[in-house]
CSV table of C-alpha atoms (C1' of nucleotides) in Angstrom, one decimal:
chain,number,residue,atom,x,y,z
C,30,MET,CA,-7.9,-35.7,61.1
C,31,GLU,CA,-7.9,-39.2,59.5
C,32,LYS,CA,-5.7,-40.9,62.1
C,33,GLU,CA,-7.3,-41.5,65.5
C,34,LYS,CA,-4.2,-42.3,67.5
C,35,THR,CA,-1.1,-40.2,68.1
C,36,ASP,CA,0.1,-38.8,64.8
C,37,LYS,CA,2.1,-36.0,66.2
C,38,PRO,CA,5.4,-37.7,67.2
C,39,ASP,CA,5.8,-39.5,63.9
C,40,LYS,CA,4.7,-36.8,61.6
C,41,LYS,CA,8.2,-35.7,60.7
C,42,ASP,CA,9.2,-39.3,60.4
C,43,HIS,CA,6.3,-39.9,58.1
C,44,ILE,CA,7.4,-37.1,55.8
C,45,LEU,CA,10.9,-38.4,55.9
C,46,ASP,CA,9.7,-41.9,54.9
C,47,VAL,CA,7.8,-40.5,52.0
C,48,ALA,CA,10.6,-38.2,50.9
C,49,GLU,CA,13.1,-41.0,51.1
C,50,ARG,CA,11.0,-43.1,48.7
C,51,VAL,CA,10.2,-40.2,46.3
C,52,PHE,CA,13.8,-39.0,46.2
C,53,SER,CA,15.1,-42.5,45.5
C,54,ASP,CA,12.6,-42.9,42.7
C,55,LEU,CA,13.0,-39.6,41.0
C,56,GLY,CA,16.3,-38.2,42.3
C,57,PHE,CA,16.8,-34.9,44.1
C,58,ASP,CA,16.1,-32.6,41.2
C,59,GLY,CA,13.4,-34.8,39.8
C,60,ALA,CA,11.3,-34.8,43.0
C,61,SER,CA,9.4,-31.6,43.6
C,62,THR,CA,8.4,-30.4,47.0
C,63,ARG,CA,4.8,-30.3,45.9
C,64,LEU,CA,4.9,-34.0,45.0
C,65,ILE,CA,6.5,-35.0,48.2
C,66,SER,CA,4.1,-33.0,50.4
C,67,GLY,CA,1.2,-34.3,48.3
C,68,GLU,CA,2.2,-37.9,48.7
C,69,ALA,CA,2.8,-37.3,52.4
C,70,GLY,CA,-0.6,-35.7,52.8
C,71,VAL,CA,0.7,-32.5,54.3
C,72,ASN,CA,0.8,-28.9,53.2
C,73,MET,CA,3.7,-27.8,51.2
C,74,ALA,CA,4.8,-25.2,53.6
C,75,MET,CA,5.2,-27.9,56.3
C,76,LEU,CA,8.4,-29.1,54.6
C,77,ASN,CA,10.1,-25.7,55.0
C,78,TYR,CA,8.5,-25.4,58.4
C,79,TYR,CA,10.0,-28.6,59.6
C,80,PHE,CA,13.2,-28.9,57.6
C,81,GLY,CA,14.0,-25.3,56.5
C,82,SER,CA,14.4,-26.2,52.8
C,83,LYS,CA,14.3,-28.9,50.2
C,84,GLU,CA,18.0,-29.6,50.8
C,85,GLY,CA,17.4,-29.6,54.5
C,86,LEU,CA,14.8,-32.3,54.1
C,87,PHE,CA,17.2,-34.2,51.9
C,88,LEU,CA,19.9,-34.0,54.6
C,89,ALA,CA,17.5,-34.9,57.3
C,90,ILE,CA,16.9,-38.3,55.5
C,91,PHE,CA,20.6,-39.0,55.8
C,92,GLU,CA,21.0,-37.7,59.3
C,93,ARG,CA,18.3,-40.1,60.4
C,94,LYS,CA,20.1,-43.1,59.1
C,95,ILE,CA,23.7,-42.3,60.2
C,96,SER,CA,23.6,-43.8,63.6
C,97,SER,CA,22.1,-47.1,62.4
C,98,PHE,CA,24.7,-47.4,59.8
C,99,GLN,CA,27.7,-46.8,62.0
C,100,THR,CA,26.8,-49.7,64.3
C,101,LEU,CA,26.1,-52.2,61.6
C,102,LEU,CA,29.3,-54.2,61.7
C,103,GLN,CA,30.6,-53.2,65.0
C,104,ASN,CA,31.8,-55.7,67.5
C,105,ILE,CA,32.0,-58.5,64.9
C,106,GLY,CA,35.6,-57.6,64.2
C,107,ASN,CA,36.5,-57.6,67.9
C,108,ASP,CA,35.0,-61.0,68.7
C,109,GLU,CA,38.0,-63.1,69.8
C,110,THR,CA,36.1,-66.4,69.6
C,111,MET,CA,35.5,-66.2,65.9
C,112,SER,CA,37.8,-67.2,63.1
C,113,SER,CA,38.6,-64.6,60.4
C,114,TRP,CA,36.4,-66.5,58.0
C,115,ASP,CA,33.5,-66.7,60.4
C,116,LYS,CA,33.8,-62.9,61.0
C,117,LEU,CA,33.7,-62.3,57.3
C,118,SER,CA,30.8,-64.7,56.8
C,119,THR,CA,28.8,-63.1,59.6
C,120,SER,CA,29.5,-59.7,58.3
C,121,ILE,CA,28.1,-60.7,54.9
C,122,ASP,CA,25.0,-62.1,56.5
C,123,LYS,CA,24.4,-59.0,58.5
C,124,TYR,CA,25.2,-56.7,55.6
C,125,VAL,CA,22.9,-58.5,53.2
C,126,ASP,CA,20.1,-58.6,55.7
C,127,ARG,CA,20.5,-54.9,56.3
C,128,ILE,CA,20.9,-53.3,53.0
C,129,ILE,CA,17.9,-55.0,51.5
C,130,VAL,CA,15.8,-53.5,54.2
C,131,ASN,CA,17.2,-50.1,53.4
C,132,ASN,CA,16.8,-50.7,49.7
C,133,CYS,CA,15.6,-47.3,48.4
C,134,PHE,CA,17.9,-45.5,50.7
C,135,GLN,CA,20.9,-47.3,49.2
C,136,LYS,CA,19.7,-46.2,45.8
C,137,LEU,CA,19.6,-42.7,47.1
C,138,ILE,CA,23.1,-43.0,48.4
C,139,ASN,CA,24.6,-44.5,45.3
C,140,ARG,CA,23.0,-42.0,43.0
C,141,GLU,CA,24.0,-39.0,45.1
C,142,ILE,CA,27.6,-40.2,45.5
C,143,SER,CA,28.0,-40.6,41.7
C,144,MET,CA,27.0,-36.9,41.2
C,145,ASN,CA,29.5,-34.1,40.7
C,146,LYS,CA,27.6,-31.7,42.9
C,147,ARG,CA,26.5,-31.3,46.5
C,148,TRP,CA,30.1,-32.1,47.6
C,149,GLU,CA,29.3,-31.6,51.2
C,150,LEU,CA,26.8,-34.4,51.2
C,151,THR,CA,29.1,-36.6,49.1
C,152,ASP,CA,31.8,-36.2,51.7
C,153,LYS,CA,29.3,-37.1,54.5
C,154,ILE,CA,28.1,-40.2,52.6
C,155,THR,CA,31.7,-41.3,51.9
C,156,GLU,CA,32.5,-40.9,55.6
C,157,ILE,CA,29.5,-43.1,56.5
C,158,LEU,CA,30.3,-45.8,54.0
C,159,MET,CA,33.9,-45.9,55.0
C,160,VAL,CA,33.0,-47.1,58.4
C,161,ASN,CA,31.8,-50.4,57.0
C,162,VAL,CA,34.6,-50.6,54.5
C,163,LYS,CA,37.2,-50.3,57.3
C,164,GLU,CA,35.5,-52.9,59.3
C,165,ILE,CA,35.7,-55.4,56.4
C,166,ARG,CA,39.2,-54.4,55.8
C,167,LYS,CA,40.2,-55.1,59.4
C,168,ILE,CA,38.8,-58.6,59.1
C,169,LEU,CA,40.7,-59.2,55.9
C,170,ASP,CA,43.9,-57.9,57.2
C,171,GLU,CA,43.7,-60.0,60.3
C,172,GLY,CA,42.9,-63.0,58.3
C,173,ILE,CA,46.0,-62.5,56.2
C,174,LYS,CA,48.1,-62.0,59.3
C,175,ASN,CA,47.0,-65.2,61.0
C,176,GLY,CA,47.3,-67.2,57.9
C,177,SER,CA,43.6,-67.8,57.3
C,178,PHE,CA,43.6,-65.9,54.0
C,179,PHE,CA,46.3,-65.8,51.3
C,180,ALA,CA,48.8,-63.0,51.7
C,181,ASP,CA,48.6,-61.9,48.1
C,182,ILE,CA,44.9,-61.2,47.9
C,183,ASP,CA,43.7,-57.8,46.8
C,184,CYS,CA,41.8,-56.6,49.8
C,185,GLU,CA,40.5,-53.4,48.4
C,186,MET,CA,39.1,-55.1,45.3
C,187,VAL,CA,37.5,-57.7,47.5
C,188,ILE,CA,35.6,-54.9,49.2
C,189,ALA,CA,34.6,-53.6,45.9
C,190,THR,CA,33.2,-57.0,45.0
C,191,ILE,CA,31.3,-57.4,48.2
C,192,PHE,CA,29.6,-54.0,48.0
C,193,GLY,CA,29.5,-53.8,44.2
C,194,THR,CA,27.8,-57.2,43.6
C,195,LYS,CA,25.0,-56.3,46.0
C,196,ASN,CA,24.6,-52.7,44.7
C,197,TYR,CA,24.4,-54.0,41.1
C,198,ILE,CA,21.5,-56.2,41.9
C,199,LEU,CA,19.6,-53.6,44.0
C,200,ASN,CA,20.3,-50.5,42.0
C,201,THR,CA,19.4,-52.0,38.6
C,202,PRO,CA,16.3,-54.0,39.6
C,203,GLN,CA,14.8,-54.1,36.1
C,204,LEU,CA,18.0,-55.5,34.6
C,205,SER,CA,18.8,-57.9,37.4
C,206,SER,CA,15.3,-59.2,37.5
C,207,LEU,CA,15.7,-60.1,33.9
C,208,ILE,CA,19.1,-61.7,34.6
C,209,LEU,CA,18.0,-63.6,37.7
C,210,GLY,CA,14.7,-64.7,36.4
C,211,TYR,CA,12.4,-63.3,39.0
C,212,ASP,CA,11.4,-59.8,40.3
C,213,VAL,CA,13.9,-58.7,42.8
C,214,ARG,CA,11.6,-55.8,43.8
C,215,ASP,CA,9.1,-58.4,45.2
C,216,GLU,CA,9.6,-58.3,48.9
C,217,LYS,CA,8.6,-61.9,49.4
C,218,LEU,CA,10.9,-63.2,46.7
C,219,MET,CA,13.7,-61.0,47.9
C,220,GLU,CA,13.4,-62.4,51.4
C,221,GLU,CA,12.9,-66.1,50.4
C,222,LYS,CA,15.1,-66.4,47.3
C,223,LEU,CA,17.3,-63.4,46.7
C,224,LYS,CA,18.8,-62.9,50.2
C,225,PRO,CA,19.9,-66.5,50.8
C,226,ARG,CA,21.1,-66.7,47.3
C,227,ILE,CA,23.4,-63.7,47.6
C,228,LYS,CA,24.7,-65.0,51.0
C,229,THR,CA,25.4,-68.4,49.7
C,230,TYR,CA,27.1,-67.2,46.5
C,231,MET,CA,29.2,-64.5,48.2
C,232,LYS,CA,30.5,-66.9,50.8
C,233,ARG,CA,31.5,-69.5,48.2
C,234,LEU,CA,33.0,-66.9,45.9
C,235,LEU,CA,35.1,-65.3,48.7
C,236,LYS,CA,36.1,-68.6,50.2
C,237,ALA,CA,37.4,-69.8,46.8
C,238,TYR,CA,39.4,-66.6,46.4
C,239,LEU,CA,40.7,-66.1,49.9
C,240,MET,CA,41.3,-69.6,51.1
C,241,THR,CA,41.6,-72.0,48.2
C,242,ASP,CA,45.0,-73.1,47.0
C,243,ASN,CA,45.3,-72.1,43.4
C,244,ASP,CA,47.8,-74.8,42.6
C,245,HIS,CA,44.9,-77.3,42.6
C,246,ILE,CA,43.2,-75.8,39.6
C,247,LYS,CA,40.7,-78.2,38.0
C,248,GLN,CA,42.1,-78.3,34.5
M,15,MET,CA,34.9,-18.4,13.4
M,16,GLU,CA,37.5,-19.7,15.8
M,17,LYS,CA,38.2,-23.0,14.1
M,18,GLU,CA,39.8,-22.9,10.8
M,19,LYS,CA,39.1,-26.4,9.6
M,20,THR,CA,35.8,-28.1,9.1
M,21,ASP,CA,33.7,-27.6,12.2
M,22,LYS,CA,30.4,-28.4,10.6
M,23,PRO,CA,30.2,-32.1,10.5
M,24,ASP,CA,31.0,-32.5,14.2
M,25,LYS,CA,28.8,-29.8,15.7
M,26,LYS,CA,26.1,-32.1,16.7
M,27,ASP,CA,28.7,-34.5,18.0
M,28,HIS,CA,30.3,-31.7,20.0
M,29,ILE,CA,26.9,-30.9,21.6
M,30,LEU,CA,26.4,-34.6,22.4
M,31,ASP,CA,29.9,-34.8,24.0
M,32,VAL,CA,29.2,-31.8,26.2
M,33,ALA,CA,25.7,-33.0,27.1
M,34,GLU,CA,27.0,-36.4,27.9
M,35,ARG,CA,29.4,-35.0,30.4
M,36,VAL,CA,27.0,-32.5,32.0
M,37,PHE,CA,24.2,-35.1,32.3
M,38,SER,CA,26.6,-37.5,33.9
M,39,ASP,CA,27.7,-34.9,36.4
M,40,LEU,CA,24.4,-33.4,37.3
M,41,GLY,CA,21.7,-35.9,36.2
M,42,PHE,CA,18.9,-35.4,33.7
M,43,ASP,CA,16.9,-33.0,35.9
M,44,GLY,CA,19.9,-31.3,37.4
M,45,ALA,CA,21.3,-30.3,34.0
M,46,SER,CA,19.5,-27.4,32.4
M,47,THR,CA,19.4,-26.7,28.7
M,48,ARG,CA,20.9,-23.3,29.3
M,49,LEU,CA,23.9,-24.8,31.0
M,50,ILE,CA,24.5,-27.4,28.3
M,51,SER,CA,24.2,-24.9,25.5
M,52,GLY,CA,26.4,-22.5,27.4
M,53,GLU,CA,29.1,-25.1,27.9
M,54,ALA,CA,28.9,-26.2,24.3
M,55,GLY,CA,29.1,-22.6,23.1
M,56,VAL,CA,25.9,-22.7,21.1
M,57,ASN,CA,22.6,-20.9,21.2
M,58,MET,CA,20.0,-22.5,23.5
M,59,ALA,CA,17.6,-22.9,20.6
M,60,MET,CA,20.0,-25.1,18.8
M,61,LEU,CA,19.4,-28.0,21.2
M,62,ASN,CA,15.7,-28.1,20.2
M,63,TYR,CA,16.6,-27.4,16.6
M,64,TYR,CA,18.8,-30.4,16.4
M,65,PHE,CA,17.3,-32.8,18.9
M,66,GLY,CA,13.7,-31.6,19.2
M,67,SER,CA,13.7,-31.5,23.0
M,68,LYS,CA,15.8,-32.0,26.1
M,69,GLU,CA,14.7,-35.6,26.2
M,70,GLY,CA,15.5,-36.0,22.5
M,71,LEU,CA,19.0,-34.8,23.3
M,72,PHE,CA,19.2,-37.2,26.1
M,73,LEU,CA,18.1,-40.1,23.9
M,74,ALA,CA,20.5,-39.0,21.1
M,75,ILE,CA,23.4,-39.6,23.5
M,76,PHE,CA,22.3,-43.2,24.0
M,77,GLU,CA,21.5,-43.8,20.3
M,78,ARG,CA,25.1,-42.8,19.5
M,79,LYS,CA,26.5,-45.4,21.8
M,80,ILE,CA,24.3,-48.3,21.0
M,81,SER,CA,26.1,-49.7,18.0
M,82,SER,CA,29.5,-49.6,19.7
M,83,PHE,CA,28.1,-51.5,22.7
M,84,GLN,CA,26.4,-54.2,20.7
M,85,THR,CA,29.7,-55.2,19.0
M,86,LEU,CA,31.8,-55.2,22.2
M,87,LEU,CA,31.9,-58.8,23.0
M,88,GLN,CA,30.7,-60.3,19.7
M,89,ASN,CA,32.7,-63.0,18.1
M,90,ILE,CA,34.6,-63.9,21.2
M,91,GLY,CA,31.9,-66.5,22.2
M,92,ASN,CA,31.9,-67.9,18.7
M,93,ASP,CA,35.7,-68.4,18.6
M,94,GLU,CA,36.2,-72.2,18.4
M,95,THR,CA,39.9,-72.0,19.0
M,96,MET,CA,39.6,-70.6,22.6
M,97,SER,CA,38.8,-72.4,25.7
M,98,SER,CA,35.9,-71.3,27.9
M,99,TRP,CA,38.3,-69.7,30.4
M,100,ASP,CA,40.2,-67.9,27.7
M,101,LYS,CA,36.9,-66.5,26.3
M,102,LEU,CA,35.9,-65.3,29.7
M,103,SER,CA,39.3,-63.9,30.4
M,104,THR,CA,39.4,-62.1,27.0
M,105,SER,CA,35.9,-60.7,27.6
M,106,ILE,CA,37.0,-59.3,30.9
M,107,ASP,CA,40.0,-57.6,29.3
M,108,LYS,CA,37.9,-56.1,26.6
M,109,TYR,CA,35.2,-55.0,28.9
M,110,VAL,CA,37.5,-53.4,31.4
M,111,ASP,CA,39.3,-51.6,28.6
M,112,ARG,CA,36.0,-50.4,27.2
M,113,ILE,CA,34.0,-49.2,30.1
M,114,ILE,CA,36.8,-47.1,31.6
M,115,VAL,CA,36.9,-45.1,28.3
M,116,ASN,CA,33.1,-44.6,28.5
M,117,ASN,CA,33.4,-43.7,32.1
M,118,CYS,CA,30.9,-40.8,32.4
M,119,PHE,CA,28.5,-42.5,30.0
M,120,GLN,CA,28.4,-45.5,32.3
M,121,LYS,CA,27.6,-43.3,35.2
M,122,LEU,CA,24.8,-41.9,33.2
M,123,ILE,CA,23.4,-45.3,32.4
M,124,ASN,CA,23.6,-46.5,36.0
M,125,ARG,CA,21.9,-43.4,37.4
M,126,GLU,CA,19.1,-43.5,34.9
M,127,ILE,CA,18.4,-47.2,35.2
M,128,SER,CA,18.1,-46.8,38.9
M,129,MET,CA,15.3,-44.2,38.5
M,130,ASN,CA,11.6,-45.1,38.6
M,131,LYS,CA,10.7,-42.9,35.7
M,132,ARG,CA,11.4,-42.5,32.0
M,133,TRP,CA,10.5,-46.1,31.6
M,134,GLU,CA,11.0,-46.0,27.9
M,135,LEU,CA,14.6,-45.1,28.3
M,136,THR,CA,15.1,-47.6,31.1
M,137,ASP,CA,13.8,-50.3,28.8
M,138,LYS,CA,16.2,-49.3,26.1
M,139,ILE,CA,19.1,-49.2,28.5
M,140,THR,CA,18.2,-52.7,29.8
M,141,GLU,CA,18.0,-54.0,26.3
M,142,ILE,CA,21.5,-52.6,25.5
M,143,LEU,CA,23.1,-54.0,28.6
M,144,MET,CA,21.5,-57.4,28.2
M,145,VAL,CA,23.5,-57.9,25.0
M,146,ASN,CA,26.7,-58.1,27.0
M,147,VAL,CA,25.0,-60.1,29.8
M,148,LYS,CA,23.9,-62.8,27.4
M,149,GLU,CA,27.3,-63.0,25.9
M,150,ILE,CA,28.9,-63.6,29.2
M,151,ARG,CA,26.2,-66.1,30.1
M,152,LYS,CA,26.8,-68.0,26.9
M,153,ILE,CA,30.4,-68.4,27.8
M,154,LEU,CA,29.6,-69.6,31.3
M,155,ASP,CA,27.0,-72.0,30.1
M,156,GLU,CA,29.4,-73.5,27.6
M,157,GLY,CA,32.1,-73.8,30.2
M,158,ILE,CA,29.8,-75.7,32.4
M,159,LYS,CA,28.7,-78.0,29.6
M,160,ASN,CA,32.2,-78.9,28.5
M,161,GLY,CA,33.4,-79.3,32.1
M,162,SER,CA,35.7,-76.3,32.3
M,163,PHE,CA,33.7,-74.7,35.0
M,164,PHE,CA,31.9,-76.4,38.0
M,165,ALA,CA,28.3,-77.4,37.3
M,166,ASP,CA,26.9,-75.9,40.4
M,167,ILE,CA,28.1,-72.3,40.0
M,168,ASP,CA,25.7,-69.4,40.2
M,169,CYS,CA,26.0,-68.0,36.7
M,170,GLU,CA,23.7,-65.0,37.2
M,171,MET,CA,25.4,-63.9,40.4
M,172,VAL,CA,28.8,-64.2,38.6
M,173,ILE,CA,27.5,-61.7,36.1
M,174,ALA,CA,26.4,-59.4,38.8
M,175,THR,CA,29.9,-59.6,40.3
M,176,ILE,CA,31.7,-58.9,37.0
M,177,PHE,CA,29.6,-55.8,36.2
M,178,GLY,CA,29.0,-54.8,39.9
M,179,THR,CA,32.6,-54.7,40.9
M,180,LYS,CA,33.6,-52.5,38.0
M,181,ASN,CA,30.5,-50.3,38.5
M,182,TYR,CA,31.2,-49.8,42.2
M,183,ILE,CA,34.7,-48.5,41.5
M,184,LEU,CA,33.7,-46.2,38.6
M,185,ASN,CA,30.4,-44.9,40.0
M,186,THR,CA,31.7,-44.0,43.4
M,187,PRO,CA,35.1,-42.6,42.5
M,188,GLN,CA,35.4,-40.5,45.7
M,189,LEU,CA,34.8,-43.6,47.9
M,190,SER,CA,36.8,-46.0,45.8
M,191,SER,CA,39.7,-43.6,45.6
M,192,LEU,CA,39.8,-43.6,49.4
M,193,ILE,CA,39.6,-47.4,49.5
M,194,LEU,CA,42.2,-48.0,46.8
M,195,GLY,CA,44.6,-45.3,47.9
M,196,TYR,CA,44.9,-43.3,44.7
M,197,ASP,CA,42.6,-41.1,42.6
M,198,VAL,CA,40.7,-43.4,40.2
M,199,ARG,CA,39.6,-40.3,38.3
M,200,ASP,CA,43.2,-39.6,37.2
M,201,GLU,CA,43.4,-40.8,33.7
M,202,LYS,CA,47.0,-41.8,33.8
M,203,LEU,CA,46.6,-43.7,37.1
M,204,MET,CA,43.5,-45.4,35.8
M,205,GLU,CA,45.4,-46.6,32.7
M,206,GLU,CA,48.6,-47.7,34.4
M,207,LYS,CA,47.4,-48.9,37.8
M,208,LEU,CA,43.6,-49.4,37.9
M,209,LYS,CA,42.9,-51.2,34.7
M,210,PRO,CA,45.6,-54.0,35.1
M,211,ARG,CA,44.6,-54.3,38.7
M,212,ILE,CA,41.0,-54.9,38.0
M,213,LYS,CA,41.8,-57.4,35.2
M,214,THR,CA,44.3,-59.4,37.3
M,215,TYR,CA,41.9,-59.4,40.3
M,216,MET,CA,38.8,-60.4,38.4
M,217,LYS,CA,40.5,-63.2,36.6
M,218,ARG,CA,41.9,-64.7,39.8
M,219,LEU,CA,38.7,-64.2,41.6
M,220,LEU,CA,36.6,-65.9,38.9
M,221,LYS,CA,39.2,-68.7,38.3
M,222,ALA,CA,39.1,-69.5,42.0
M,223,TYR,CA,35.3,-69.7,42.0
M,224,LEU,CA,34.7,-71.3,38.7
M,225,MET,CA,37.6,-73.8,38.4
M,226,THR,CA,39.1,-74.5,41.7
M,227,ASP,CA,38.3,-77.6,43.6
M,228,ASN,CA,36.7,-76.5,46.9
M,229,ASP,CA,37.7,-79.8,48.6
M,230,HIS,CA,41.2,-78.4,48.8
M,231,ILE,CA,40.4,-75.6,51.1
M,232,LYS,CA,43.4,-74.2,52.9
M,233,GLN,CA,42.3,-74.7,56.5
H,8,DC,C1',28.2,-17.7,-14.6
H,9,DA,C1',25.4,-14.7,-11.9
H,10,DA,C1',21.1,-13.5,-10.0
H,11,DA,C1',17.2,-15.1,-7.7
H,12,DA,C1',14.8,-18.3,-4.9
H,13,DT,C1',14.9,-21.6,-1.5
H,14,DT,C1',16.5,-23.9,2.4
H,15,DA,C1',19.2,-24.4,6.6
H,16,DA,C1',21.4,-22.4,10.5
H,17,DT,C1',21.7,-19.1,14.2
H,18,DC,C1',20.2,-15.8,17.4
H,19,DA,C1',18.0,-12.7,21.0
H,20,DA,C1',13.8,-12.4,23.2
H,21,DA,C1',10.0,-14.0,25.2
H,22,DC,C1',6.5,-17.6,26.3
H,23,DG,C1',3.7,-20.2,29.8
H,24,DA,C1',4.6,-23.5,33.3
H,25,DT,C1',6.8,-25.1,37.3
H,26,DT,C1',10.1,-24.6,40.7
H,27,DG,C1',11.4,-23.8,45.9
H,28,DA,C1',10.3,-20.7,49.2
H,29,DT,C1',7.6,-17.2,51.8
H,30,DT,C1',3.8,-14.7,53.5
H,31,DG,C1',0.0,-13.4,56.6
H,32,DA,C1',-4.1,-15.3,58.3
H,33,DT,C1',-6.3,-18.9,60.8
H,34,DA,C1',-6.7,-23.0,63.8
H,35,DA,C1',-5.1,-25.9,67.4
H,36,DT,C1',-2.9,-26.5,71.6
H,37,DA,C1',-0.9,-25.5,76.1
O,25,DT,C1',-3.2,-15.7,76.2
O,26,DA,C1',1.0,-17.3,74.1
O,27,DT,C1',3.0,-20.7,71.3
O,28,DT,C1',2.8,-23.9,67.8
O,29,DA,C1',0.9,-25.9,63.7
O,30,DT,C1',-1.4,-25.5,59.4
O,31,DC,C1',-3.2,-23.5,55.4
O,32,DA,C1',-4.2,-21.0,50.8
O,33,DA,C1',-2.2,-17.6,48.2
O,34,DT,C1',1.6,-15.7,46.3
O,35,DC,C1',6.6,-14.6,45.4
O,36,DA,C1',10.6,-14.3,42.3
O,37,DA,C1',13.4,-17.4,39.8
O,38,DT,C1',14.2,-20.8,36.7
O,39,DC,C1',12.7,-24.3,33.7
O,40,DG,C1',12.1,-26.2,28.7
O,41,DT,C1',10.4,-24.5,24.7
O,42,DT,C1',8.9,-21.4,20.9
O,43,DT,C1',8.9,-17.5,18.2
O,44,DG,C1',10.1,-14.2,14.5
O,45,DA,C1',13.9,-12.1,12.5
O,46,DT,C1',18.4,-12.4,10.5
O,47,DT,C1',22.3,-14.5,8.4
O,48,DA,C1',24.6,-18.3,5.8
O,49,DA,C1',24.5,-21.9,2.6
O,50,DT,C1',22.6,-24.3,-1.2
O,51,DT,C1',19.8,-24.8,-5.2
O,52,DT,C1',17.3,-23.2,-9.1
O,53,DT,C1',16.8,-20.4,-12.8
O,54,DG,C1',17.7,-17.2,-16.7
DNA sequence: CAAAATTAATCAAACGATTGATTGATAATA
DNA sequence: TATTATCAATCAATCGTTTGATTAATTTTG
């Protein structure tokens, strides 16, 4: 009634957009179907009509994102023209660009995977995230094999650092805003200051660990 | 009736122990007072009798932990006999030892601080966590000033890495168990394998970033 | 010290409110 | 007309909380 153009094809998408934000703000149990439908401007019964149940709506949010996640880092690892370091560097760039866009969905993922219930969903999330993990792992393993990276590095912990550092900043915005000195929730600041900062830092950090001879310690 | 010794003084503590675990497993909204009281083996009304409300119980869990957190890293930064690196290294050791013990409480903190509600509690959590953040920051700043660490390091991001890497492993046990190759929820494995591994890795990672001359890059 | 009075602790039962879900009627669309 | 979409109203279930009664523990009193 309010919209004048086609609002049919993206009505379900609109509900999913709203639900994604509300769920990420309040959690699955904290977000009521009444609130979601209210914020989305649709009748409450529409949620069950479209998605069957509250859990169905929740799952639909994840289903919608799966495909885009699976192709995030693809083909970088298979590029024969790039050095191992360039592959890792490019992966970090793409990853940082990506996850900041999907900010509230990432919060959703991390909160859900830390829960001891809804195991089915946890398994699915784990499966999705493992795709990117394996891609990074492949690059690190290759770098070790061809001598680009040290042989005695802790690959798995490096992965934890890459994903963990980013998650820490995005999942605790109130704390990290205090630490970093500016509001990491501000979209403009995030784009202009936070993203390049994370990229620069992560590359220097990893380069120092993976490629710098530790015999040359400063003091 | 069952216990033969004094079970009076730790009855509230017992409820807090159970509530801490249930909340960390199911979240604040997902954990019902009926379930908590049931698991604790007390009447439901006891929760309100002791803690006033469900939120009061929730807050009591945090209140109980505050003091132990505030003293975690104290006095390390003020030790004149230690080098900046030794201070940082010791802090990491103590921090890793600590947070793994308080595993499920950490999950509780990270889930709650990522929510966009219960601002009062979020503020309190932020305040608690900032104590440790500032302590680490002090060590890093001092290290820069006395030339132990490079002057152009990104202190705030280093903090995000220290806390983020650890949180990533502990908050996503299902995923990180898959990555690391063993069950990080297993107490014995955590003590014998995970803790020393995190310590060793974090120290080498940070040493490389903070203290290694980047002009000597391997290739 | 013992009886009485007072306070604290515990419980089953029920409260009103809210939850997710469903209904049957109505409107829109094809 | 047949199908789909939308709605207000309502469902049973569960939520956190409160109540009033009962027991246990403690304190006061004679």
